[in-house]
Short mmCIF file of C-alpha atoms in Angstrom, two decimals:
data_model
loop_
_atom_site.label_atom_id
_atom_site.label_comp_id
_atom_site.label_asym_id
_atom_site.label_seq_id
_atom_site.Cartn_x
_atom_site.Cartn_y
_atom_site.Cartn_z
CA MET I 1 -18.85 7.18 13.44
CA ALA I 2 -17.83 3.53 13.15
CA ASP I 3 -17.62 3.81 9.35
CA VAL I 4 -15.51 6.97 9.35
CA ILE I 5 -11.94 6.50 8.08
CA LYS I 6 -9.43 8.11 10.44
CA VAL I 7 -6.54 9.75 8.57
CA LEU I 8 -3.17 11.08 9.75
CA LEU I 9 -1.32 13.60 7.53
CA VAL I 10 2.49 13.38 7.48
CA ASP I 11 4.21 16.03 5.32
CA ASP I 12 6.90 18.59 6.08
CA HIS I 13 5.07 21.34 4.17
CA GLN I 14 2.37 22.98 6.24
CA VAL I 15 0.58 24.34 3.17
CA VAL I 16 0.27 20.78 1.80
CA ARG I 17 -1.14 19.50 5.08
CA ARG I 18 -3.57 22.41 5.21
CA GLY I 19 -4.74 21.76 1.67
CA LEU I 20 -5.25 18.07 2.31
CA ARG I 21 -7.10 18.75 5.55
CA THR I 22 -9.36 21.34 3.91
CA PHE I 23 -10.43 18.91 1.23
CA LEU I 24 -10.69 15.77 3.35
CA GLU I 25 -12.73 17.46 6.08
CA VAL I 26 -15.65 17.90 3.65
CA GLN I 27 -15.80 14.13 3.08
CA ASP I 28 -18.54 12.54 5.18
CA ASP I 29 -16.65 9.30 5.68
CA ILE I 30 -13.12 10.67 6.29
CA GLU I 31 -11.82 12.37 9.44
CA VAL I 32 -8.36 13.95 9.77
CA VAL I 33 -7.30 13.01 13.30
CA GLY I 34 -3.85 14.60 13.31
CA GLU I 35 -0.79 15.94 11.49
CA ALA I 36 2.97 15.47 11.62
CA ALA I 37 5.85 17.35 9.97
CA ASP I 38 8.35 14.49 9.64
CA GLY I 39 8.66 10.74 9.79
CA ALA I 40 9.59 10.47 13.46
CA GLU I 41 6.65 12.61 14.52
CA GLY I 42 4.44 10.68 12.13
CA VAL I 43 5.37 7.36 13.76
CA ALA I 44 4.74 8.78 17.22
CA ARG I 45 1.38 10.24 16.20
CA ALA I 46 0.36 7.01 14.49
CA GLU I 47 1.08 5.11 17.69
CA GLU I 48 -0.86 7.67 19.72
CA LEU I 49 -3.87 8.29 17.46
CA LYS I 50 -4.29 4.84 15.86
CA PRO I 51 -5.41 6.14 12.44
CA ASP I 52 -6.77 3.81 9.80
CA ILE I 53 -4.78 5.50 7.02
CA VAL I 54 -1.56 7.54 7.04
CA LEU I 55 -0.99 9.90 4.10
CA MET I 56 2.81 10.01 4.02
CA ASP I 57 5.26 12.11 2.03
CA VAL I 58 8.58 10.45 1.12
CA LYS I 59 11.19 13.22 1.27
CA MET I 60 11.14 14.87 4.70
CA PRO I 61 13.88 16.18 7.01
CA GLY I 62 15.15 13.81 9.68
CA MET I 63 13.32 10.50 9.36
CA ASP I 64 11.93 10.27 5.82
CA GLY I 65 8.75 8.51 4.79
CA ILE I 66 10.40 5.22 3.86
CA GLU I 67 12.17 4.92 7.20
CA ALA I 68 8.91 5.84 8.94
CA LEU I 69 7.17 3.04 7.03
CA ARG I 70 9.79 0.56 8.20
CA LYS I 71 9.41 1.77 11.78
CA LEU I 72 5.63 1.38 11.67
CA ARG I 73 6.10 -2.17 10.39
CA GLU I 74 8.54 -2.92 13.21
CA LEU I 75 5.98 -1.63 15.69
CA ASP I 76 3.30 -3.78 14.04
CA ASN I 77 1.15 -0.67 13.66
CA PRO I 78 -2.03 -1.63 11.77
CA ALA I 79 -2.39 1.69 9.91
CA ARG I 80 -2.22 1.38 6.13
CA VAL I 81 0.08 3.93 4.52
CA LEU I 82 -0.73 5.75 1.29
CA ILE I 83 2.30 7.58 -0.09
CA VAL I 84 1.40 11.02 -1.49
CA THR I 85 4.46 12.55 -3.10
CA SER I 86 5.89 14.41 -6.08
CA PHE I 87 8.78 11.97 -6.49
CA THR I 88 8.46 9.42 -9.29
CA GLU I 89 11.94 7.90 -9.51
CA GLN I 90 12.40 4.14 -9.26
CA ARG I 91 14.72 4.63 -6.29
CA THR I 92 11.80 6.18 -4.42
CA VAL I 93 8.84 4.09 -5.62
CA VAL I 94 10.33 0.66 -5.09
CA PRO I 95 11.72 1.14 -1.54
CA ALA I 96 8.42 2.70 -0.42
CA LEU I 97 6.44 -0.31 -1.57
CA ARG I 98 9.05 -2.67 -0.21
CA ALA I 99 8.76 -0.90 3.16
CA GLY I 100 5.05 -1.64 3.29
CA ALA I 101 3.17 1.17 1.55
CA ALA I 102 -0.34 0.11 0.55
CA GLY I 103 -0.49 2.68 -2.23
CA TYR I 104 1.48 5.36 -4.04
CA VAL I 105 -0.04 8.44 -5.67
CA TYR I 106 1.30 11.80 -6.81
CA LYS I 107 0.52 15.14 -5.20
CA ASP I 108 -1.17 16.37 -8.38
CA VAL I 109 -3.79 13.65 -8.04
CA ASP I 110 -7.36 14.86 -8.48
CA PRO I 111 -8.88 15.50 -5.01
CA ASP I 112 -11.81 13.18 -5.63
CA ALA I 113 -9.39 10.51 -6.84
CA LEU I 114 -7.38 10.93 -3.63
CA ALA I 115 -10.50 10.38 -1.54
CA GLY I 116 -11.21 7.30 -3.63
CA ALA I 117 -7.63 6.11 -3.08
CA ILE I 118 -8.04 6.46 0.68
CA ARG I 119 -11.23 4.42 0.58
CA SER I 120 -9.65 1.76 -1.64
CA VAL I 121 -6.58 1.37 0.56
CA HIS I 122 -8.79 1.27 3.66
CA ALA I 123 -10.75 -1.55 2.02
CA GLY I 124 -7.53 -3.56 1.81
CA HIS I 125 -6.48 -3.00 -1.78
CA ILE I 126 -3.03 -2.18 -3.14
CA LEU I 127 -3.36 1.06 -5.06
CA LEU I 128 -0.87 2.34 -7.62
CA GLN I 129 -1.39 5.05 -10.22
CA SER I 130 -0.72 3.63 -13.68
CA GLU I 131 2.58 5.52 -14.00
CA VAL I 132 3.78 4.10 -10.67
CA ALA I 133 2.81 0.56 -11.63
CA GLY I 134 4.76 0.98 -14.86
CA VAL I 135 7.84 2.13 -12.99
CA LEU I 136 7.66 -0.79 -10.58
CA LEU I 137 7.00 -3.36 -13.27
CA SER I 138 10.06 -2.10 -15.13
CA GLN I 139 12.24 -2.12 -12.03
CA GLU I 140 11.18 -5.52 -10.81
CA GLY I 141 11.54 -7.27 -14.14
CA ALA I 142 7.94 -7.75 -15.08
CA ASN I 143 8.86 -10.55 -17.46
CA SER I 144 10.03 -12.62 -14.52
CA GLY I 145 7.82 -15.67 -14.45
CA GLN I 146 6.27 -14.86 -17.83
CA GLY I 147 4.86 -17.96 -19.45
CA ARG I 148 4.89 -19.90 -16.19
CA GLY I 149 1.34 -19.09 -15.15
CA GLY I 150 0.21 -22.39 -16.62
CA SER I 151 2.20 -24.23 -13.96
CA LEU I 152 -0.04 -22.83 -11.21
CA THR I 153 -2.85 -24.96 -9.83
CA GLU I 154 -6.39 -23.60 -9.85
CA ARG I 155 -6.14 -22.96 -6.10
CA GLU I 156 -2.83 -21.14 -6.52
CA ARG I 157 -4.41 -18.93 -9.18
CA GLU I 158 -7.21 -18.08 -6.76
CA VAL I 159 -4.69 -17.19 -4.06
CA LEU I 160 -2.70 -15.08 -6.51
CA GLY I 161 -5.79 -13.12 -7.46
CA LEU I 162 -6.49 -12.36 -3.81
CA ILE I 163 -2.87 -11.30 -3.26
CA ALA I 164 -3.36 -8.81 -6.10
CA ASP I 165 -6.41 -7.47 -4.25
CA GLY I 166 -4.16 -6.68 -1.30
CA ARG I 167 -5.54 -9.44 0.93
CA SER I 168 -3.50 -10.72 3.87
CA ASN I 169 -2.93 -14.45 4.40
CA ARG I 170 -5.61 -14.40 7.10
CA GLU I 171 -8.11 -12.75 4.76
CA ILE I 172 -7.26 -15.20 1.97
CA ALA I 173 -7.69 -18.12 4.37
CA ARG I 174 -11.11 -16.81 5.39
CA ALA I 175 -12.21 -16.21 1.79
CA LEU I 176 -11.15 -19.66 0.58
CA VAL I 177 -11.98 -21.54 3.80
CA LEU I 178 -8.39 -22.67 4.30
CA SER I 179 -5.95 -22.56 7.19
CA GLU I 180 -3.37 -19.75 7.25
CA LYS I 181 -0.64 -22.39 7.13
CA THR I 182 -2.08 -23.76 3.90
CA VAL I 183 -2.28 -20.27 2.41
CA LYS I 184 1.36 -19.62 3.32
CA THR I 185 2.31 -22.83 1.51
CA HIS I 186 0.36 -21.73 -1.58
CA VAL I 187 2.04 -18.30 -1.53
CA SER I 188 5.49 -19.90 -1.28
CA ASN I 189 4.69 -22.21 -4.18
CA ILE I 190 3.43 -19.31 -6.31
CA LEU I 191 6.60 -17.29 -5.73
CA MET I 192 8.77 -20.31 -6.50
CA LYS I 193 6.90 -21.28 -9.68
CA LEU I 194 6.86 -17.74 -11.05
CA ASP I 195 10.42 -16.97 -9.90
CA LEU I 196 9.26 -13.90 -7.96
CA ALA I 197 10.75 -12.44 -4.80
CA ASP I 198 7.71 -11.34 -2.82
CA ARG I 199 3.99 -10.52 -2.69
CA THR I 200 4.40 -7.13 -4.40
CA GLN I 201 5.95 -8.76 -7.46
CA ALA I 202 3.22 -11.40 -7.37
CA ALA I 203 0.48 -8.77 -7.26
CA LEU I 204 1.95 -6.88 -10.20
CA TRP I 205 2.52 -10.09 -12.17
CA SER I 206 -1.13 -10.96 -11.62
CA VAL I 207 -2.29 -7.52 -12.82
CA ARG I 208 -0.12 -7.68 -15.91
CA HIS I 209 -1.28 -11.15 -16.87
CA GLY I 210 -4.98 -10.51 -16.31
CA MET I 211 -5.39 -12.78 -13.33
CA THR I 212 -7.07 -10.28 -11.01
CA GLY I 213 -10.69 -10.46 -10.03
#
């Protein structure tokens, strides 16, 4: 059971939760460990059940998905959150990713693709459907830093590629045999040179400019 991915479902529609559970329970490597009907309950259940992945809706009564994401970050909960929603507006996509979502897919996603998304996010990747990536690139000013990639050192380009893979500073340090402090310095330099605000922008810049692995 060590390789089984534990999943928590957070959605205010019971029929959606039931449908997700029905499909996911036939996956050999995925186990649904609990459900919640709103963000506050989702945070509480995530703290109690310690899932690997939380499938989170955005629009819910009371505490919505974005606020729940922020709360999980405040609590330093290690669960990775995959947003599963029908909302595609920039005002929804961007705050969700800013709040710490590891992925964003739509509710009409193919079931097998959803299972693949869960596995990808669990493996540490940032996962965005192409439409979502397009929305975020537009919102964040994808041209920011364009043409400045040549100012990056070879090491900074390696770090940037790993950021795009969703790696944490600790994971990057391990992969490149560096200290975390050194990695933090490289990340800061990358953001400064490319005139980007944060790691999400850096990851998307890397994807757009073909610098991923």
